[in-house]
Tab-separated table of C-alpha atoms in Angstrom:
chain	number	residue	atom	x	y	z
P	1	MET	CA	11.388	20.150	-7.981
P	2	SER	CA	8.239	18.862	-9.656
P	3	TYR	CA	8.036	15.992	-7.183
P	4	CYS	CA	7.724	18.570	-4.362
P	5	GLN	CA	4.502	20.015	-5.716
P	6	ASP	CA	2.364	17.311	-4.077
P	7	ALA	CA	4.297	15.633	-1.333
P	8	VAL	CA	4.490	14.054	2.062
P	9	ILE	CA	7.086	15.967	4.059
P	10	TYR	CA	9.354	14.422	6.667
P	11	ASP	CA	12.017	15.906	8.882
P	12	MET	CA	15.108	13.690	8.495
P	13	SER	CA	17.364	15.716	10.790
P	14	THR	CA	19.130	14.366	13.853
P	15	SER	CA	18.831	17.828	15.411
P	16	SER	CA	15.067	17.350	15.536
P	17	GLY	CA	15.357	14.131	17.494
P	18	GLU	CA	13.942	12.402	14.407
P	19	GLN	CA	10.442	13.123	15.623
P	20	LEU	CA	8.734	13.569	12.277
P	21	LYS	CA	6.569	16.421	13.441
P	22	TRP	CA	4.713	17.318	10.303
P	23	ASN	CA	3.252	13.962	9.618
P	24	ASP	CA	5.055	11.189	11.451
P	25	ARG	CA	4.839	9.127	8.248
P	26	SER	CA	1.193	8.403	8.960
P	27	ALA	CA	-1.436	7.768	6.323
P	28	SER	CA	-3.497	10.687	7.613
P	29	PRO	CA	-4.502	13.231	4.954
P	30	ARG	CA	-3.077	15.889	7.284
P	31	ALA	CA	0.324	14.441	6.431
P	32	MET	CA	0.028	15.562	2.834
P	33	TRP	CA	1.134	18.963	1.594
P	34	LYS	CA	1.351	20.765	-1.693
P	35	PHE	CA	3.250	23.812	-2.892
P	36	VAL	CA	1.947	26.858	-4.787
P	37	LYS	CA	3.819	29.876	-6.086
P	38	ALA	CA	4.047	32.613	-3.470
P	39	THR	CA	4.273	35.317	-6.145
P	40	ALA	CA	3.667	35.334	-9.889
P	41	GLY	CA	6.873	34.414	-11.676
P	42	GLY	CA	8.745	33.965	-8.422
P	43	SER	CA	10.561	30.887	-7.163
P	44	ALA	CA	9.297	30.949	-3.569
P	45	LEU	CA	6.626	28.423	-2.641
P	46	LYS	CA	3.803	28.484	-0.145
P	47	VAL	CA	3.242	25.240	1.754
P	48	VAL	CA	-0.413	24.234	2.044
P	49	ASN	CA	-2.013	21.146	3.565
P	50	LYS	CA	-3.859	19.146	0.905
P	51	ALA	CA	-6.623	18.075	3.275
P	52	THR	CA	-7.336	21.272	5.205
P	53	GLY	CA	-6.188	24.019	2.849
P	54	ARG	CA	-4.237	25.664	5.685
P	55	TYR	CA	-0.981	27.405	4.834
P	56	MET	CA	2.236	27.670	6.772
P	57	ARG	CA	3.506	31.135	7.698
P	58	ASN	CA	6.164	32.820	9.759
P	59	THR	CA	4.665	34.924	12.558
P	60	GLY	CA	7.204	37.684	12.045
P	61	GLU	CA	10.039	36.856	14.433
P	62	LEU	CA	12.988	34.636	13.588
P	63	SER	CA	12.451	32.726	16.805
P	64	ALA	CA	8.677	32.509	16.402
P	65	LYS	CA	6.778	29.400	15.496
P	66	VAL	CA	5.468	28.839	12.030
P	67	THR	CA	1.715	28.469	12.384
P	68	SER	CA	-1.069	27.362	10.063
P	69	GLN	CA	-3.379	29.987	8.590
P	70	ASP	CA	-6.646	29.751	6.679
P	71	GLN	CA	-6.092	32.477	4.135
P	72	VAL	CA	-3.874	32.054	1.101
P	73	ALA	CA	-2.646	35.625	1.414
P	74	GLN	CA	-1.107	34.868	4.793
P	75	GLY	CA	1.045	31.997	3.628
P	76	THR	CA	4.787	32.594	3.833
P	77	GLY	CA	6.872	32.098	0.707
P	78	PHE	CA	9.621	29.539	1.234
P	79	SER	CA	12.529	28.557	-0.961
P	80	LEU	CA	13.800	24.996	-1.131
P	81	ASN	CA	17.581	24.707	-1.010
P	82	SER	CA	18.666	21.345	-2.399
P	83	LEU	CA	21.356	19.466	-0.510
P	84	GLY	CA	22.343	17.521	-3.614
P	85	GLU	CA	20.411	14.442	-2.525
P	86	GLN	CA	17.160	13.616	-4.270
P	87	ARG	CA	14.200	15.132	-2.402
P	88	ALA	CA	16.327	16.397	0.498
P	89	PHE	CA	16.138	20.157	1.098
P	90	LEU	CA	16.448	22.967	3.556
P	91	ILE	CA	13.301	25.108	3.765
P	92	ARG	CA	13.909	28.823	4.266
P	93	GLU	CA	12.249	32.185	3.851
P	94	GLY	CA	14.394	34.500	1.757
P	95	THR	CA	17.863	34.719	3.289
P	96	LYS	CA	16.698	33.830	6.798
P	97	ASN	CA	17.921	30.771	8.617
P	98	PRO	CA	16.078	27.598	7.651
P	99	VAL	CA	12.963	26.097	9.150
P	100	HIS	CA	13.607	23.546	11.886
P	101	ALA	CA	11.344	20.923	13.473
P	102	ASP	CA	11.027	21.612	17.179
P	103	LYS	CA	11.513	18.747	19.657
P	104	ILE	CA	8.811	19.719	22.126
P	105	GLY	CA	5.696	19.454	20.021
P	106	VAL	CA	5.896	22.619	17.928
P	107	ILE	CA	5.100	21.904	14.305
P	108	VAL	CA	7.896	24.012	12.835
P	109	ALA	CA	10.185	26.696	14.296
P	110	TRP	CA	12.796	29.086	12.965
P	111	ARG	CA	16.433	28.484	13.850
P	112	THR	CA	18.538	31.523	14.657
P	113	VAL	CA	21.865	29.726	14.358
P	114	ASN	CA	23.818	28.335	11.432
P	115	LEU	CA	22.704	26.116	8.585
P	116	ASN	CA	24.255	23.013	10.145
P	117	SER	CA	21.679	23.009	12.909
P	118	ALA	CA	18.762	23.217	10.514
P	119	SER	CA	16.533	20.296	9.682
P	120	VAL	CA	16.750	18.437	6.416
P	121	TRP	CA	13.307	17.878	4.926
P	122	HIS	CA	12.469	14.937	2.675
P	123	PHE	CA	9.627	14.893	0.148
P	124	ASP	CA	7.684	11.919	-1.158
P	125	PRO	CA	5.098	12.489	-3.906
P	126	VAL	CA	1.422	11.791	-3.222
P	127	SER	CA	-1.652	11.979	-5.387
P	128	ASP	CA	-5.297	12.842	-4.813
P	129	ASN	CA	-5.951	9.095	-4.767
P	130	ASP	CA	-3.536	8.839	-1.847
P	131	LEU	CA	-5.397	11.656	-0.136
P	132	ASN	CA	-8.745	9.946	-0.584
P	133	ALA	CA	-7.416	6.600	0.614
P	134	ALA	CA	-5.855	8.206	3.662
P	135	THR	CA	-9.108	9.587	5.034
P	136	ASP	CA	-9.536	6.203	6.707
P	137	ASP	CA	-6.200	4.875	7.913
P	138	ALA	CA	-7.399	1.270	7.759
P	139	THR	CA	-8.143	1.502	4.036
P	140	GLY	CA	-4.471	2.167	3.335
P	141	TYR	CA	-3.441	-1.306	4.505
P	142	GLU	CA	-4.227	-4.861	3.559
P	143	LEU	CA	-3.944	-7.734	6.023
P	144	VAL	CA	-1.444	-10.292	4.663
P	145	TRP	CA	-0.831	-12.512	7.697
P	146	ALA	CA	-2.424	-12.960	11.108
P	147	ASP	CA	-2.762	-15.402	13.963
P	148	GLU	CA	-5.873	-14.878	16.076
P	149	PHE	CA	-5.114	-17.883	18.366
P	150	ASP	CA	-8.764	-18.971	18.108
P	151	THR	CA	-8.123	-22.725	18.169
P	152	ASP	CA	-7.505	-24.090	21.661
P	153	GLY	CA	-4.398	-26.210	22.112
P	154	ARG	CA	-0.866	-25.980	20.746
P	155	LEU	CA	0.242	-23.218	18.409
P	156	ASN	CA	-0.091	-23.529	14.643
P	157	GLU	CA	3.365	-24.812	13.718
P	158	ASP	CA	2.962	-23.487	10.184
P	159	ASN	CA	3.562	-20.099	11.811
P	160	TRP	CA	5.537	-20.757	14.977
P	161	SER	CA	8.517	-22.597	16.388
P	162	TYR	CA	9.744	-22.787	19.996
P	163	GLU	CA	12.996	-21.719	21.579
P	164	ARG	CA	14.274	-24.280	24.078
P	165	GLY	CA	16.456	-24.275	27.180
P	166	PHE	CA	18.649	-21.435	28.379
P	167	VAL	CA	18.742	-19.009	25.448
P	168	ARG	CA	20.037	-15.469	26.129
P	169	ASN	CA	21.051	-12.751	28.582
P	170	SER	CA	21.911	-15.203	31.402
P	171	GLU	CA	18.193	-15.311	32.158
P	172	PRO	CA	17.041	-17.819	34.799
P	173	GLN	CA	14.067	-19.356	32.973
P	174	TRP	CA	14.128	-22.571	30.939
P	175	TYR	CA	12.159	-22.180	27.706
P	176	GLN	CA	9.903	-25.088	26.728
P	177	PRO	CA	6.830	-25.531	24.490
P	178	ASP	CA	4.552	-26.656	27.343
P	179	ASN	CA	4.302	-23.122	28.739
P	180	ALA	CA	2.605	-21.739	25.609
P	181	ILE	CA	-0.992	-22.710	24.907
P	182	CYS	CA	-3.883	-21.250	22.933
P	183	LYS	CA	-6.974	-20.860	25.080
P	184	ASP	CA	-10.155	-18.765	24.849
P	185	GLY	CA	-8.885	-16.775	21.874
P	186	ASN	CA	-5.482	-15.968	23.375
P	187	LEU	CA	-1.982	-17.280	23.217
P	188	VAL	CA	-1.189	-17.695	26.909
P	189	ILE	CA	2.486	-17.789	27.869
P	190	THR	CA	2.990	-18.768	31.514
P	191	ALA	CA	6.107	-18.460	33.656
P	192	ARG	CA	6.182	-20.964	36.511
P	193	ILE	CA	8.360	-21.815	39.482
P	194	ASP	CA	9.603	-25.212	38.396
P	195	THR	CA	12.787	-27.277	38.610
P	196	VAL	CA	14.240	-28.633	35.380
P	197	ALA	CA	17.514	-30.537	35.119
P	198	ASN	CA	19.871	-29.044	32.533
P	199	PRO	CA	20.815	-31.835	30.095
P	200	ASN	CA	23.837	-29.763	28.989
P	201	TYR	CA	25.239	-29.437	32.517
P	202	LYS	CA	29.051	-29.278	32.730
P	203	PRO	CA	30.216	-28.141	36.177
P	204	SER	CA	33.587	-26.925	34.913
P	205	SER	CA	32.202	-24.982	31.943
P	206	SER	CA	32.563	-21.192	31.769
P	207	SER	CA	29.283	-20.949	29.819
P	208	TRP	CA	26.235	-19.905	31.827
P	209	LYS	CA	24.167	-22.210	29.627
P	210	GLU	CA	26.192	-25.209	30.811
P	211	ASN	CA	27.385	-24.525	34.353
P	212	ARG	CA	23.886	-24.392	35.836
P	213	GLN	CA	22.753	-27.840	36.924
P	214	TYR	CA	19.115	-26.831	37.235
P	215	ALA	CA	16.683	-24.188	36.063
P	216	TYR	CA	14.235	-23.085	38.734
P	217	TYR	CA	11.761	-21.350	36.444
P	218	THR	CA	10.107	-22.328	33.144
P	219	SER	CA	8.484	-20.216	30.442
P	220	SER	CA	8.062	-20.052	26.639
P	221	SER	CA	9.432	-18.124	23.711
P	222	VAL	CA	7.758	-18.570	20.314
P	223	ILE	CA	9.220	-17.394	16.990
P	224	THR	CA	8.272	-17.250	13.303
P	225	THR	CA	11.776	-18.034	11.978
P	226	HIS	CA	11.659	-19.229	8.323
P	227	LYS	CA	7.868	-19.533	8.608
P	228	GLN	CA	6.581	-15.947	8.550
P	229	ASP	CA	9.112	-13.402	7.338
P	230	LEU	CA	8.311	-9.707	7.619
P	231	LEU	CA	9.530	-6.923	5.347
P	232	TYR	CA	7.996	-3.433	5.473
P	233	GLY	CA	4.470	-2.955	6.684
P	234	ARG	CA	2.457	-2.592	9.891
P	235	MET	CA	2.771	-5.107	12.711
P	236	GLU	CA	0.036	-4.958	15.354
P	237	ILE	CA	-0.169	-7.045	18.533
P	238	ARG	CA	-2.918	-6.837	21.154
P	239	ALA	CA	-1.774	-8.180	24.507
P	240	LYS	CA	-2.084	-8.023	28.278
P	241	ILE	CA	1.291	-8.213	29.989
P	242	PRO	CA	2.389	-9.176	33.517
P	243	THR	CA	3.893	-6.178	35.317
P	244	THR	CA	5.027	-7.661	38.617
P	245	SER	CA	8.646	-7.364	39.735
P	246	GLY	CA	10.930	-9.614	37.695
P	247	ALA	CA	8.536	-10.038	34.746
P	248	TRP	CA	10.140	-9.376	31.347
P	249	PRO	CA	7.532	-9.797	28.580
P	250	ALA	CA	8.605	-8.847	25.074
P	251	ILE	CA	7.421	-8.440	21.482
P	252	TRP	CA	10.371	-8.118	19.138
P	253	CYS	CA	11.815	-8.777	15.698
P	254	LYS	CA	15.247	-9.871	14.517
P	255	GLY	CA	16.944	-10.203	11.169
P	256	TYR	CA	18.570	-13.429	10.043
P	257	PRO	CA	22.161	-13.935	11.271
P	258	GLU	CA	22.985	-16.222	8.349
P	259	THR	CA	22.402	-13.394	5.863
P	260	ASN	CA	23.017	-10.256	7.959
P	261	GLY	CA	25.678	-11.354	10.448
P	262	SER	CA	25.592	-12.299	14.112
P	263	TRP	CA	23.755	-10.118	16.604
P	264	PRO	CA	23.671	-7.127	16.619
P	265	ALA	CA	24.535	-7.016	12.898
P	266	CYS	CA	21.352	-8.981	12.191
P	267	GLY	CA	19.279	-6.062	13.585
P	268	GLU	CA	16.737	-6.033	16.402
P	269	VAL	CA	13.507	-4.105	16.976
P	270	ASP	CA	11.887	-4.267	20.420
P	271	ILE	CA	8.262	-3.308	19.868
P	272	LEU	CA	7.771	-4.013	23.573
P	273	GLU	CA	10.069	-4.709	26.474
P	274	PHE	CA	8.803	-4.355	30.037
P	275	TYR	CA	11.135	-4.509	33.016
P	276	SER	CA	12.340	-2.382	35.918
P	277	LYS	CA	8.962	-0.624	35.927
P	278	SER	CA	9.525	0.858	32.476
P	279	ILE	CA	8.267	0.172	28.966
P	280	LEU	CA	11.000	0.229	26.347
P	281	ALA	CA	10.835	0.663	22.588
P	282	ASN	CA	14.237	-0.059	21.029
P	283	VAL	CA	16.093	-0.441	17.748
P	284	ALA	CA	19.578	-2.011	17.693
P	285	TRP	CA	22.222	-2.563	15.022
P	286	SER	CA	26.022	-2.924	14.861
P	287	ASN	CA	29.246	-1.049	14.335
P	288	ALA	CA	32.331	-2.477	12.616
P	289	THR	CA	33.594	-4.236	15.747
P	290	GLY	CA	30.290	-5.895	16.576
P	291	SER	CA	29.329	-3.515	19.380
P	292	SER	CA	25.630	-2.759	19.548
P	293	GLN	CA	24.262	0.653	18.571
P	294	TRP	CA	20.926	1.528	20.157
P	295	ARG	CA	18.101	3.977	19.705
P	296	THR	CA	16.226	3.379	22.951
P	297	VAL	CA	13.201	5.144	24.370
P	298	LYS	CA	12.473	4.179	27.983
P	299	THR	CA	9.084	5.343	29.255
P	300	PRO	CA	8.410	5.106	32.999
P	301	PHE	CA	5.497	2.817	33.777
P	302	THR	CA	3.922	5.619	35.805
P	303	HIS	CA	3.400	7.508	32.538
P	304	PHE	CA	0.642	4.987	31.801
P	305	THR	CA	-0.592	4.085	35.286
P	306	ASP	CA	-1.015	7.711	36.376
P	307	LYS	CA	-3.587	8.027	33.593
P	308	ASP	CA	-5.131	4.604	34.260
P	309	PRO	CA	-4.459	2.869	37.607
P	310	ASN	CA	-5.972	-0.323	36.129
P	311	TRP	CA	-3.643	-0.334	33.129
P	312	SER	CA	-2.134	-3.733	33.987
P	313	ASP	CA	-5.551	-5.400	34.019
P	314	LYS	CA	-6.293	-4.416	30.423
P	315	TYR	CA	-5.247	-5.351	26.898
P	316	HIS	CA	-3.175	-2.851	24.931
P	317	ILE	CA	-2.072	-2.560	21.321
P	318	TRP	CA	1.594	-2.418	20.374
P	319	ARG	CA	2.386	-1.401	16.796
P	320	MET	CA	5.355	-1.127	14.479
P	321	ASP	CA	5.090	0.883	11.243
P	322	TRP	CA	8.115	0.032	9.107
P	323	ASP	CA	9.163	1.172	5.654
P	324	SER	CA	12.449	1.778	3.859
P	325	LEU	CA	12.878	5.163	5.548
P	326	SER	CA	12.011	4.643	9.199
P	327	ILE	CA	10.686	2.412	11.984
P	328	ARG	CA	7.993	3.865	14.243
P	329	LEU	CA	6.896	2.145	17.459
P	330	TYR	CA	3.573	2.853	19.166
P	331	LEU	CA	1.647	1.830	22.263
P	332	ASP	CA	-2.108	2.433	22.079
P	333	ASP	CA	-1.467	4.904	19.219
P	334	GLU	CA	1.038	6.886	21.290
P	335	LEU	CA	4.307	7.241	19.398
P	336	LEU	CA	7.195	6.031	21.561
P	337	ASN	CA	10.130	5.771	19.160
P	338	VAL	CA	10.990	6.948	15.647
P	339	THR	CA	14.215	5.661	14.130
P	340	SER	CA	15.364	6.854	10.724
P	341	LEU	CA	16.999	4.100	8.695
P	342	ALA	CA	19.511	6.707	7.570
P	343	ARG	CA	21.192	6.243	10.956
P	344	THR	CA	21.143	2.413	11.074
P	345	VAL	CA	23.814	1.951	8.397
P	346	GLN	CA	26.490	-0.624	9.239
P	347	PRO	CA	30.011	-0.933	7.749
P	348	VAL	CA	29.978	-4.099	5.666
P	349	GLY	CA	32.936	-6.300	6.508
P	350	SER	CA	33.903	-9.360	8.492
P	351	PHE	CA	31.169	-8.821	11.058
P	352	CYS	CA	28.346	-7.037	9.220
P	353	LYS	CA	27.176	-8.788	6.066
P	354	VAL	CA	24.638	-6.122	5.030
P	355	GLU	CA	24.747	-2.350	5.142
P	356	ASN	CA	21.326	-1.947	6.722
P	357	PRO	CA	19.662	-4.848	8.564
P	358	PHE	CA	16.294	-3.092	8.561
P	359	LYS	CA	16.053	-3.319	4.791
P	360	THR	CA	16.008	-7.121	4.965
P	361	PRO	CA	13.335	-9.547	6.229
P	362	MET	CA	12.888	-10.084	9.966
P	363	PHE	CA	11.059	-12.668	12.078
P	364	LEU	CA	8.857	-12.145	15.135
P	365	LEU	CA	9.434	-13.334	18.712
P	366	LEU	CA	6.962	-13.395	21.616
P	367	ASN	CA	8.405	-14.397	24.960
P	368	LEU	CA	8.077	-14.052	28.716
P	369	ALA	CA	11.518	-13.869	30.310
P	370	LEU	CA	12.460	-13.168	33.926
P	371	LYS	CA	14.899	-10.518	35.133
P	372	ASP	CA	16.876	-11.514	38.216
P	373	GLY	CA	18.200	-8.031	38.837
P	374	ASP	CA	14.703	-6.653	39.407
P	375	GLY	CA	14.050	-9.037	42.287
P	376	ILE	CA	11.643	-11.744	41.116
P	377	ASP	CA	8.417	-11.648	43.123
P	378	LYS	CA	7.817	-15.357	43.756
P	379	THR	CA	4.469	-14.642	45.441
P	380	ALA	CA	3.023	-13.496	42.086
P	381	PHE	CA	3.574	-16.806	40.272
P	382	PRO	CA	2.428	-18.152	37.932
P	383	LEU	CA	2.904	-15.129	35.664
P	384	THR	CA	0.639	-15.000	32.620
P	385	TYR	CA	1.138	-13.120	29.384
P	386	TYR	CA	-1.937	-12.983	27.111
P	387	ILE	CA	-1.619	-12.274	23.374
P	388	ASP	CA	-4.984	-11.748	21.716
P	389	TYR	CA	-3.745	-11.499	18.145
P	390	VAL	CA	-0.805	-10.819	15.853
P	391	ARG	CA	-1.546	-9.050	12.549
P	392	PHE	CA	0.741	-7.926	9.758
P	393	TYR	CA	-0.420	-5.498	7.074
P	394	LYS	CA	1.076	-4.263	3.833
P	395	PRO	CA	0.205	-0.880	2.243
P	396	ARG	CA	-2.313	-1.429	-0.520
P	397	THR	CA	-0.186	0.659	-2.879
P	398	GLN	CA	2.585	-1.962	-2.855
P	399	PRO	CA	1.968	-4.636	-5.504
P	400	ASP	CA	2.761	-8.064	-4.108
P	401	ALA	CA	1.612	-10.588	-6.678
P	402	ILE	CA	2.901	-12.002	-9.924
P	403	HIS	CA	0.062	-10.500	-11.958
P	404	ASP	CA	1.160	-7.020	-10.821
P	405	ALA	CA	4.545	-7.417	-12.447
P	406	THR	CA	3.497	-6.430	-15.948
P	407	ALA	CA	1.601	-3.415	-14.601
P	408	THR	CA	4.626	-2.128	-12.693
P	409	ALA	CA	7.568	-2.966	-14.895
P	410	GLU	CA	7.914	-1.866	-18.484
P	411	ARG	CA	9.490	-5.196	-19.364
P	412	PRO	CA	9.370	-8.692	-17.814
P	413	PHE	CA	10.578	-9.072	-14.227
P	414	VAL	CA	12.231	-12.443	-14.944
P	415	THR	CA	14.328	-12.864	-18.075
P	416	MET	CA	16.571	-15.569	-19.525
P	417	VAL	CA	20.067	-14.511	-20.582
P	418	ASN	CA	21.980	-17.226	-22.423
P	419	GLY	CA	19.770	-19.808	-20.757
P	420	THR	CA	20.381	-18.391	-17.248
P	421	PRO	CA	17.471	-16.933	-15.206
P	422	CYS	CA	17.907	-13.272	-14.300
P	423	ILE	CA	15.749	-10.586	-12.745
P	424	ASP	CA	15.324	-7.135	-14.228
P	425	LEU	CA	15.476	-4.370	-11.597
P	426	CYS	CA	14.109	-1.599	-13.822
P	427	ALA	CA	10.924	-1.297	-11.731
P	428	PHE	CA	12.827	-0.572	-8.515
P	429	ASN	CA	14.745	2.263	-6.897
P	430	GLY	CA	17.745	2.102	-4.584
P	431	GLU	CA	18.484	-1.033	-2.580
P	432	VAL	CA	16.455	-4.135	-3.433
P	433	SER	CA	15.929	-7.146	-1.151
P	434	VAL	CA	15.686	-10.414	-3.101
P	435	SER	CA	14.591	-13.803	-1.760
P	436	MET	CA	14.055	-17.214	-3.362
P	437	THR	CA	11.810	-19.889	-1.885
P	438	ASP	CA	11.176	-23.441	-2.940
P	439	MET	CA	7.707	-24.876	-3.513
P	440	MET	CA	7.473	-25.777	0.199
P	441	GLY	CA	7.838	-22.106	1.077
P	442	ARG	CA	11.353	-22.533	2.494
P	443	ILE	CA	13.799	-19.693	1.870
P	444	VAL	CA	16.792	-21.012	-0.068
P	445	SER	CA	18.524	-17.730	-0.857
P	446	ARG	CA	18.338	-14.137	0.305
P	447	PHE	CA	20.517	-11.220	-0.819
P	448	GLN	CA	20.642	-7.493	-1.539
P	449	ALA	CA	21.074	-5.784	-4.906
P	450	GLU	CA	21.142	-2.253	-6.254
P	451	ALA	CA	18.474	-1.266	-8.756
P	452	ALA	CA	21.131	0.641	-10.674
P	453	HIS	CA	22.780	-2.674	-11.575
P	454	GLY	CA	19.961	-3.339	-14.065
P	455	THR	CA	19.779	-7.095	-14.676
P	456	ILE	CA	21.322	-9.532	-12.199
P	457	VAL	CA	21.845	-13.273	-12.433
P	458	LEU	CA	20.015	-15.438	-9.913
P	459	PRO	CA	21.975	-17.935	-7.802
P	460	THR	CA	22.256	-21.442	-9.218
P	461	MET	CA	19.956	-23.888	-7.453
P	462	GLU	CA	19.132	-27.572	-7.733
P	463	LYS	CA	16.695	-28.459	-10.489
P	464	GLY	CA	13.139	-27.470	-9.679
P	465	ALA	CA	10.679	-24.598	-9.377
P	466	TYR	CA	11.269	-21.564	-7.162
P	467	VAL	CA	9.544	-18.272	-6.396
P	468	VAL	CA	11.753	-15.206	-6.590
P	469	LYS	CA	10.552	-12.051	-4.848
P	470	ALA	CA	12.119	-8.588	-4.870
P	471	THR	CA	11.185	-5.379	-3.059
P	472	ASP	CA	12.610	-1.931	-2.478
P	473	GLY	CA	10.006	-1.187	0.194
P	474	TYR	CA	7.543	0.422	-2.198
P	475	THR	CA	7.426	-1.874	-5.203
P	476	THR	CA	7.273	-5.654	-4.726
P	477	LEU	CA	7.355	-8.160	-7.592
P	478	SER	CA	7.418	-11.932	-7.604
P	479	ALA	CA	7.535	-14.641	-10.224
P	480	LYS	CA	8.102	-18.374	-10.603
P	481	VAL	CA	11.513	-19.491	-11.869
P	482	LEU	CA	12.476	-22.925	-13.214
P	483	GLN	CA	16.032	-24.106	-12.637
P	484	ARG	CA	16.950	-26.728	-15.220
């Protein structure tokens, strides 16, 4: 249990609603705890916050809350009962029922029922350097990609592509590049009442994309597919959204169907969806038959407008914090959705190509759709959706450059075995995402591997130079490979 002595503690239990009450996986120093012996020579541990020095204690009743106390003498001694999985434990006092994370904002509460209803707690080690870095949340992250939309005109096509035509959900709008323009430091996506002839029109077709002769609305959807891939980090978008009836603005991410499987096996994260007078934060994946599995949090729009009647006239910040354990979705620093990646496992087979789509790269989409069922308010057109910036950060503790390889691995990351290039996975733990790109930055191969496999052979490519990159969500290594 040495790794529990200085740790970040999460509640991984479904019975807690997966609201990670002790720390919510934040970089705040208040997220970090350490353990000291409750009694000399004993096995029970007191739980103390590394930043504040406050201890956790039971107030005396099984049903009472566990509260923080200043004095060491008042800390309760807990035992950690291993569940046979590394760093996963039940926390209990003596023979009492285990500690449980309460759903309604209590930090920790005692359960008076059986062990099966107790929370499972997960520990990740932290150091004093982590504590010091976490005193300012911004210092824990490094900006690795951004678009500030500061140059008027068309989007930077090094970052963005356009979806075109009728695309999804039987939506009425026709997507085209002309409705997205950078102006005055914003990406402005505009939905207009407009008539466009459908070049794919087939009156006898059963497809909604073909049996409509005309589209009567236009808009834009812009995507980073194969231009800016995202894998673990913090995504932040500042935007002002249209909130009139029928408006459906969105900020979302998807995995690649060619490597993960068709939707929903590719995985989807809706950082923002607005429609039907609600703001949604969603995560979707697949079951064996291709049916979608959702973790959806739908917040009534009045939750925001009751606090600020002018909410729609202002910019707001949507955020996704994503690592190999969970996805957390925020609006103006208010946590809306926490999804543990322990629950997003898919059965690999004919439909799902990967076990967990949220441990593979995703791309970003920004679009303004229209929702017929809400009753489109034609008097409000044109509808405008303003995006001030898109920023993607990586934790500073994750090495992401070739010169970090020798510092992280005890032996070279790329090796040659009988003249064949291989990568050594000794520096990683668990599942590893591997990608290869050519010298133009185009992804030519993407796959998953297990660190336990040791050394794996890279796919055979045409002659030339490639960059191979591997990550398990905490350690990232890359190196140049020559295929001869």
